[in-house]
Amino acid sequence: INHKAETKVVQDTHHAAKKSHDAKNTIQIHLTVDGYKKVFYSKRMRVKKGANAFSILKQTNLKISYIPGPSVYVNGINGLKENDVKAGSGWMFSVNKKFIDHASNLTKLKSGDNVRWYFTTEGY
């Protein structure tokens, strides 16, 4: 028996129950993170109201590298970094299938939003 795994399940269940209790302060979104020819993450999530495209990415437990500041710049997810595949390749994101041309930490989300982070080799 893997006691570590059992403990984690119990903790996750307790955490989920607490989150549903705070339903008034949360929204539900769907997040997909598409790496180069591989999906790193795809899940419906309940997050705090006021969440943004960057804050939800940080909640995935994926390894993220970024340049902090007033406008956060994500340059790597799960070890896949800008220019890894070819010059100009890198991470972009969309909300409800619309390309967003400003920083992810400035992109507030609303309930029902579908957020997709994707690695592009085409520059868009």
Short mmCIF file of C-alpha atoms in Angstrom, two decimals:
data_model
loop_
_atom_site.label_atom_id
_atom_site.label_comp_id
_atom_site.label_asym_id
_atom_site.label_seq_id
_atom_site.Cartn_x
_atom_site.Cartn_y
_atom_site.Cartn_z
CA ILE A 1 0.00 0.00 0.00
CA ASN A 2 1.31 3.40 -0.92
CA HIS A 3 0.44 5.51 2.13
CA LYS A 4 1.82 8.64 0.51
CA ALA A 5 -0.69 8.36 -2.36
CA GLU A 6 -3.55 7.65 0.05
CA THR A 7 -2.69 10.71 2.10
CA LYS A 8 -2.60 12.86 -1.03
CA VAL A 9 -6.05 11.65 -2.10
CA VAL A 10 -7.47 12.48 1.32
CA GLN A 11 -5.86 15.93 1.26
CA ASP A 12 -7.14 16.61 -2.28
CA THR A 13 -10.67 15.56 -1.31
CA HIS A 14 -10.61 17.84 1.73
CA HIS A 15 -9.21 20.70 -0.37
CA ALA A 16 -11.91 20.22 -3.03
CA ALA A 17 -14.64 20.29 -0.38
CA LYS A 18 -13.27 23.56 0.97
CA LYS A 19 -13.22 25.06 -2.52
CA SER A 20 -16.85 24.16 -3.25
CA HIS A 21 -17.79 25.80 0.06
CA ASP A 22 -16.34 29.06 -1.32
CA ALA A 23 -18.31 28.81 -4.59
CA LYS A 24 -19.37 32.47 -4.40
CA ASN A 25 -15.73 33.53 -4.59
CA THR A 26 -14.75 31.19 -7.42
CA ILE A 27 -15.26 30.78 -11.15
CA GLN A 28 -14.97 27.70 -13.33
CA ILE A 29 -12.67 27.72 -16.35
CA HIS A 30 -11.08 25.14 -18.64
CA LEU A 31 -7.32 25.22 -19.13
CA THR A 32 -5.35 23.42 -21.83
CA VAL A 33 -1.57 23.58 -22.17
CA ASP A 34 -0.40 22.30 -25.57
CA GLY A 35 3.30 21.67 -25.83
CA TYR A 36 5.08 20.82 -29.07
CA LYS A 37 3.14 17.76 -30.35
CA LYS A 38 2.08 16.89 -26.79
CA VAL A 39 -0.66 18.06 -24.40
CA PHE A 40 0.87 18.90 -21.00
CA TYR A 41 -2.42 19.67 -19.23
CA SER A 42 -6.15 19.77 -19.93
CA LYS A 43 -8.64 20.19 -17.13
CA ARG A 44 -11.68 22.09 -15.91
CA MET A 45 -10.67 24.11 -12.84
CA ARG A 46 -12.40 26.10 -10.14
CA VAL A 47 -10.30 29.19 -9.38
CA LYS A 48 -10.67 32.38 -7.36
CA LYS A 49 -12.58 35.28 -8.87
CA GLY A 50 -10.09 37.74 -10.31
CA ALA A 51 -7.84 34.94 -11.57
CA ASN A 52 -5.83 35.64 -14.69
CA ALA A 53 -4.28 33.52 -17.44
CA PHE A 54 -0.94 33.46 -15.61
CA SER A 55 -2.26 32.67 -12.12
CA ILE A 56 -4.18 29.63 -13.38
CA LEU A 57 -1.10 28.37 -15.26
CA LYS A 58 0.83 28.50 -11.97
CA GLN A 59 -1.88 26.31 -10.32
CA THR A 60 -1.16 23.38 -12.66
CA ASN A 61 2.08 22.24 -10.97
CA LEU A 62 3.77 22.32 -14.39
CA LYS A 63 7.33 23.65 -14.33
CA ILE A 64 7.07 27.26 -15.51
CA SER A 65 9.88 29.69 -16.28
CA TYR A 66 8.99 33.32 -16.69
CA ILE A 67 10.29 36.86 -16.47
CA PRO A 68 8.44 38.63 -13.64
CA GLY A 69 7.36 42.24 -13.69
CA PRO A 70 4.29 44.38 -14.32
CA SER A 71 3.83 42.32 -17.51
CA VAL A 72 4.83 38.70 -16.89
CA TYR A 73 6.49 36.93 -19.83
CA VAL A 74 6.28 33.11 -19.89
CA ASN A 75 9.30 31.71 -21.71
CA GLY A 76 9.09 28.04 -20.76
CA ILE A 77 6.65 25.35 -19.62
CA ASN A 78 7.67 21.80 -18.64
CA GLY A 79 11.19 22.39 -19.97
CA LEU A 80 9.98 23.50 -23.43
CA LYS A 81 11.37 27.01 -23.92
CA GLU A 82 11.20 29.74 -26.52
CA ASN A 83 13.39 29.09 -29.58
CA ASP A 84 13.77 25.38 -28.63
CA VAL A 85 12.16 24.08 -31.84
CA LYS A 86 13.28 26.92 -34.09
CA ALA A 87 14.04 30.64 -33.94
CA GLY A 88 10.87 32.53 -33.07
CA SER A 89 9.08 29.57 -31.51
CA GLY A 90 7.56 30.13 -28.09
CA TRP A 91 4.55 30.21 -25.78
CA MET A 92 1.33 32.09 -26.51
CA PHE A 93 -2.16 31.88 -25.10
CA SER A 94 -5.75 32.42 -26.14
CA VAL A 95 -9.03 32.91 -24.30
CA ASN A 96 -12.16 31.48 -25.94
CA LYS A 97 -10.17 30.89 -29.17
CA LYS A 98 -9.11 34.55 -29.39
CA PHE A 99 -5.40 35.39 -29.44
CA ILE A 100 -4.52 37.77 -26.60
CA ASP A 101 -1.86 40.38 -27.38
CA HIS A 102 -1.03 41.50 -23.84
CA ALA A 103 0.52 39.92 -20.77
CA SER A 104 -1.12 36.85 -19.24
CA ASN A 105 -1.10 38.36 -15.74
CA LEU A 106 -3.19 41.27 -17.06
CA THR A 107 -5.81 39.01 -18.65
CA LYS A 108 -8.65 38.59 -16.15
CA LEU A 109 -10.90 35.58 -16.58
CA LYS A 110 -14.61 35.06 -16.14
CA SER A 111 -16.58 31.91 -15.43
CA GLY A 112 -16.82 29.61 -18.44
CA ASP A 113 -13.67 30.89 -20.14
CA ASN A 114 -11.61 28.41 -22.13
CA VAL A 115 -7.91 29.25 -21.78
CA ARG A 116 -5.32 27.62 -24.02
CA TRP A 117 -1.58 28.01 -23.64
CA TYR A 118 0.19 26.69 -26.73
CA PHE A 119 3.69 26.38 -28.09
CA THR A 120 3.91 27.89 -31.55
CA THR A 121 6.60 27.46 -34.17
CA GLU A 122 4.86 29.92 -36.52
CA GLY A 123 4.99 33.06 -34.37
CA TYR A 124 1.20 33.26 -33.89
#
